[in-house]
PDB file of C-alpha atoms in Angstrom:
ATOM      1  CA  UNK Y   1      38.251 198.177 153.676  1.00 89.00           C
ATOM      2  CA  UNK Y   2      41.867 198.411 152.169  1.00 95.00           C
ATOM      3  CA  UNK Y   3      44.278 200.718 150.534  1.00 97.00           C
ATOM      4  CA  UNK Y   4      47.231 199.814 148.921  1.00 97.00           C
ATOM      5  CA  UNK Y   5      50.099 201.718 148.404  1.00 98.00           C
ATOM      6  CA  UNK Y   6      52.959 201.220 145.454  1.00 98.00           C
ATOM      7  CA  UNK Y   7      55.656 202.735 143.658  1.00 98.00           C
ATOM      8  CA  UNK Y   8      58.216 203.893 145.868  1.00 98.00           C
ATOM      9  CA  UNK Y   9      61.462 202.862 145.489  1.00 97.00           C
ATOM     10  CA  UNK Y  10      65.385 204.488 145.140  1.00 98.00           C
ATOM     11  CA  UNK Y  11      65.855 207.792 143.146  1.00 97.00           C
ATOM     12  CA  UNK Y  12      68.298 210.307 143.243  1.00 98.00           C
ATOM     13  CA  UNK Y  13      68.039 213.607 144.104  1.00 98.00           C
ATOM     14  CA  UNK Y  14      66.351 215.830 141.497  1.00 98.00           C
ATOM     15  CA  UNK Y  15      64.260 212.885 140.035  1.00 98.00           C
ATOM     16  CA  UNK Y  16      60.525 212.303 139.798  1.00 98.00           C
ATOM     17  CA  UNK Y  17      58.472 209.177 141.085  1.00 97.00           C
ATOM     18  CA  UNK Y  18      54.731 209.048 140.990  1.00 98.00           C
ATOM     19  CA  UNK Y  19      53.428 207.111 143.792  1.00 98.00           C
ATOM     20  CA  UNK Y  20      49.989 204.945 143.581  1.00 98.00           C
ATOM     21  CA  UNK Y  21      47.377 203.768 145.916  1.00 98.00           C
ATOM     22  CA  UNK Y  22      44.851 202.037 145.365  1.00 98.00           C
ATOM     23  CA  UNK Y  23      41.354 201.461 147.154  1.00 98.00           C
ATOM     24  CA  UNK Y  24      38.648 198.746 147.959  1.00 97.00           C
ATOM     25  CA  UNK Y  25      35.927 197.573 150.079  1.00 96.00           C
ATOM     26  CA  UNK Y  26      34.410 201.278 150.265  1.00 95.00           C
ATOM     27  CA  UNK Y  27      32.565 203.948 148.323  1.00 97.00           C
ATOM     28  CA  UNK Y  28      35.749 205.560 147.070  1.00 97.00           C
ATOM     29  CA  UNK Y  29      34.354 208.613 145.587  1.00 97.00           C
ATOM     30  CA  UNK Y  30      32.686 209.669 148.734  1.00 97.00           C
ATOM     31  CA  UNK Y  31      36.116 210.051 150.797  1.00 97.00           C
ATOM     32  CA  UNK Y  32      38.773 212.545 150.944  1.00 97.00           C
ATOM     33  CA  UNK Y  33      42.404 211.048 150.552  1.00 98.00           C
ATOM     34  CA  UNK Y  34      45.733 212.271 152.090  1.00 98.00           C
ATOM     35  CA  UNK Y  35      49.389 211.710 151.848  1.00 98.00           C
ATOM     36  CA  UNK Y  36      51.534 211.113 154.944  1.00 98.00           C
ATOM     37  CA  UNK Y  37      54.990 209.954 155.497  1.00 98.00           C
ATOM     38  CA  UNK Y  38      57.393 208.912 157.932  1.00 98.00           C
ATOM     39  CA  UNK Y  39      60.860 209.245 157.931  1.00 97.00           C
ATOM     40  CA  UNK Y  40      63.485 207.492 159.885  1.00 93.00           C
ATOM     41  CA  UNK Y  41      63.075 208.382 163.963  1.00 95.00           C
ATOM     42  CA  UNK Y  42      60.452 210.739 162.939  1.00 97.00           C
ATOM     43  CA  UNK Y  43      56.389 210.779 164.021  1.00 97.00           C
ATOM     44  CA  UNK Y  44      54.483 210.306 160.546  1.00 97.00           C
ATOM     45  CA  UNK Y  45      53.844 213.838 158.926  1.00 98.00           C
ATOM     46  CA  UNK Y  46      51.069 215.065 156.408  1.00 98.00           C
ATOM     47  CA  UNK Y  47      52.088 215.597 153.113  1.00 98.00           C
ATOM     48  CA  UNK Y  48      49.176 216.740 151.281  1.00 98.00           C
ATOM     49  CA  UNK Y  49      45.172 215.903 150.932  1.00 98.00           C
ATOM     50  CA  UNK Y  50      42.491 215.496 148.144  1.00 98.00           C
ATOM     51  CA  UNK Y  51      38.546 216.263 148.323  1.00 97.00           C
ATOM     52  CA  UNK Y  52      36.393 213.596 147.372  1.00 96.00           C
ATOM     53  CA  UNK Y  53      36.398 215.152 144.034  1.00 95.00           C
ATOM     54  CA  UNK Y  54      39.318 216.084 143.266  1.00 95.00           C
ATOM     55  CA  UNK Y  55      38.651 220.057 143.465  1.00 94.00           C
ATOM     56  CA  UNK Y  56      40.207 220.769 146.363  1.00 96.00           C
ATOM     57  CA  UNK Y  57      43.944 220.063 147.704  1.00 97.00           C
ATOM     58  CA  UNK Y  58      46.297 221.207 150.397  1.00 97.00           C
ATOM     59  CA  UNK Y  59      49.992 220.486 151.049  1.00 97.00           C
ATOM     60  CA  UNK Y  60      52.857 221.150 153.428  1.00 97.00           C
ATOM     61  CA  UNK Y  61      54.751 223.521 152.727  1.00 97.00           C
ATOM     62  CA  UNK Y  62      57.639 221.205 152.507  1.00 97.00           C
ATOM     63  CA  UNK Y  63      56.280 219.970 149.474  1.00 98.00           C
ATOM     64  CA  UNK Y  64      54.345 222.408 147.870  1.00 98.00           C
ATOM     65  CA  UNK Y  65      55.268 223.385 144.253  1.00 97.00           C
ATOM     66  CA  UNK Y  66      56.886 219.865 143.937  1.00 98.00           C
ATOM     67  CA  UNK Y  67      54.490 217.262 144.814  1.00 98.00           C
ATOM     68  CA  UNK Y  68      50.958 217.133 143.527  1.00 98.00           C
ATOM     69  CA  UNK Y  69      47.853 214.950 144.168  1.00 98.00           C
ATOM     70  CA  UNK Y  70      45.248 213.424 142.140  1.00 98.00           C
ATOM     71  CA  UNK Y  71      42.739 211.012 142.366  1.00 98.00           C
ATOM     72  CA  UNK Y  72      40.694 208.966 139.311  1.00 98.00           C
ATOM     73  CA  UNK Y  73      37.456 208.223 141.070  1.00 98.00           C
ATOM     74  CA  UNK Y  74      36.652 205.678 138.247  1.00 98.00           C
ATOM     75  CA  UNK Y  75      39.788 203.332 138.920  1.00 98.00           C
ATOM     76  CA  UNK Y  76      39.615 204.033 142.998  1.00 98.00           C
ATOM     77  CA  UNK Y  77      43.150 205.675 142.999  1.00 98.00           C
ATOM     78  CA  UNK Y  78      45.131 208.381 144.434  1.00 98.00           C
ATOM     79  CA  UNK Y  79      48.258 209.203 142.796  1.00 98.00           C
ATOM     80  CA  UNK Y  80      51.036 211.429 144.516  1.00 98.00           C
ATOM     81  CA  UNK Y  81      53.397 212.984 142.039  1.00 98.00           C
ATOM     82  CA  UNK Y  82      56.841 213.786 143.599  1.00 98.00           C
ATOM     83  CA  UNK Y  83      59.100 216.131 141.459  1.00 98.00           C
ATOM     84  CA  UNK Y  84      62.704 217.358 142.454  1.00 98.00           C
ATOM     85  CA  UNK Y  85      62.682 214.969 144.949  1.00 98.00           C
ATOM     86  CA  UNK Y  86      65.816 215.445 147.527  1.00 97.00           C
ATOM     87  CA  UNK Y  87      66.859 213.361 150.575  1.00 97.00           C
ATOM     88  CA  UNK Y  88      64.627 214.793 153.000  1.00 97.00           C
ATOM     89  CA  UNK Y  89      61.870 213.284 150.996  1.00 98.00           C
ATOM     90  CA  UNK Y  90      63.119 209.742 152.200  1.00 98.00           C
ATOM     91  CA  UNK Y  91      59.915 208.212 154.160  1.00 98.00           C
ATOM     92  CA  UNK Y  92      57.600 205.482 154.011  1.00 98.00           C
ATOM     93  CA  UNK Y  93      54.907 207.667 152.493  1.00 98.00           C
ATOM     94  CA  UNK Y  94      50.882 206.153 153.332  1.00 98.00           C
ATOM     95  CA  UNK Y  95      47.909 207.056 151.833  1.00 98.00           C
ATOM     96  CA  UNK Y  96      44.762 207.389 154.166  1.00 98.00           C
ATOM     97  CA  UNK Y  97      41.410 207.881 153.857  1.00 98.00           C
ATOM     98  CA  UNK Y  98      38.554 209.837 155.819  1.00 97.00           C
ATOM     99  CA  UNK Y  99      34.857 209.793 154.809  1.00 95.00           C
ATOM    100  CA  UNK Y 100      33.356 213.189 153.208  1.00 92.00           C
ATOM    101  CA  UNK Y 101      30.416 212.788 155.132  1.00 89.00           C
ATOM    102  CA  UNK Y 102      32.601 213.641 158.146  1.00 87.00           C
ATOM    103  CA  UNK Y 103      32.879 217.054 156.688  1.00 85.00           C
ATOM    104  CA  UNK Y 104      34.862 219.531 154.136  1.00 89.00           C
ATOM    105  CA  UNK Y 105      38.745 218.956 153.479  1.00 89.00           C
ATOM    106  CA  UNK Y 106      40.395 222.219 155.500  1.00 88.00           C
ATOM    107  CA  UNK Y 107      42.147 221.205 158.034  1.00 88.00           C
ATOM    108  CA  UNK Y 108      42.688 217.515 158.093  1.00 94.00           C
ATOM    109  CA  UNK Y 109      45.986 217.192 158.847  1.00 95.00           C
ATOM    110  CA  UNK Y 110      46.647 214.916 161.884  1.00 96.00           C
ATOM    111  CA  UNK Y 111      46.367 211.317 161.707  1.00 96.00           C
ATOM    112  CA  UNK Y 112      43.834 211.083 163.501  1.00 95.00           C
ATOM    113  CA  UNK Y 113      41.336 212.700 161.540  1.00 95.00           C
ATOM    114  CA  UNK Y 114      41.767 209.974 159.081  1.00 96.00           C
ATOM    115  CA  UNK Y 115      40.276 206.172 159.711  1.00 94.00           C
ATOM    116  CA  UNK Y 116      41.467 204.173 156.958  1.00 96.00           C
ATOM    117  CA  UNK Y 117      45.074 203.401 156.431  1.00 97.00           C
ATOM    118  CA  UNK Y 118      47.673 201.736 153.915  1.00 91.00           C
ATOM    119  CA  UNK Y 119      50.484 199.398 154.649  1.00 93.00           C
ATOM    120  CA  UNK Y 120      53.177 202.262 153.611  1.00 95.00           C
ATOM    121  CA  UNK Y 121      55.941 202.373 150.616  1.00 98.00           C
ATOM    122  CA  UNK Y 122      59.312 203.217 151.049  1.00 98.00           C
ATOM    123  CA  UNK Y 123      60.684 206.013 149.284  1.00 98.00           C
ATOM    124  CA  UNK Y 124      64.432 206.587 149.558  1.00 98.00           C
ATOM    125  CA  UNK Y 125      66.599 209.496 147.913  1.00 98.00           C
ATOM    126  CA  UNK Y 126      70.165 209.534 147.244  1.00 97.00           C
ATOM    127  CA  UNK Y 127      72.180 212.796 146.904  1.00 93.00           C
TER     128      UNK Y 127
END
């Protein structure tokens, strides 16, 4: 059981960056993915959450209107767009994964309501 996160890297302020993660060793289709991040001497926040089919998605408010979520069920991937990106956006951003069996979407937002976990990617943002 493993996810895989890529693509972050250093943008400037006002850029985009798509970020990718990628799954295996589980029945992708039947989780709900999520978005967290953790910025420098912070505790890991959500960012934003998929159903297991892609209908459904919340975000913080920090993010919402910029960032946006998808998933392709077929290639085991979640994808986080990130538009007008500013500093504040610098993290390490992780995608996790909870089982759909567990129940709907609303309202998993801590940490702990998620089981699997990726390594992190580091996002920074110059002003």
């Amino acid at each position: 059981v493993q996810l895989q996160a890529s693509g972050g890297g250093l943008v400037q302020a006002g850029d985009s960056l798509r970020l990718s993660c990628v799954a295996s060793g589980f029945t992708f289709r039947n989780y709900h993915m999520a978005w967290f991040r953790q910025a420098p001497g912070k505790e890991r926040e959500f960012v934003g959450s998929i159903g297991w089919s892609g209908d459904v998605t919340y975000y913080a408010d920090s993010v919402k209107g910029r960032f946006t979520i998808f998933r392709d069920n077929a290639k085991k991937m979640v994808y986080l767009q990130m538009n007008s990106v500013n500093p504040e956006d610098t993290a390490v951003y992780y995608c996790a994964a909870v089982s759909a069996y567990r129940g709907g979407l609303n309202g998993l937002t801590r940490q702990s309501d998620y089981h699997v976990w990726g390594q992190g990617t580091l996002v920074t943002v110059s002003s």
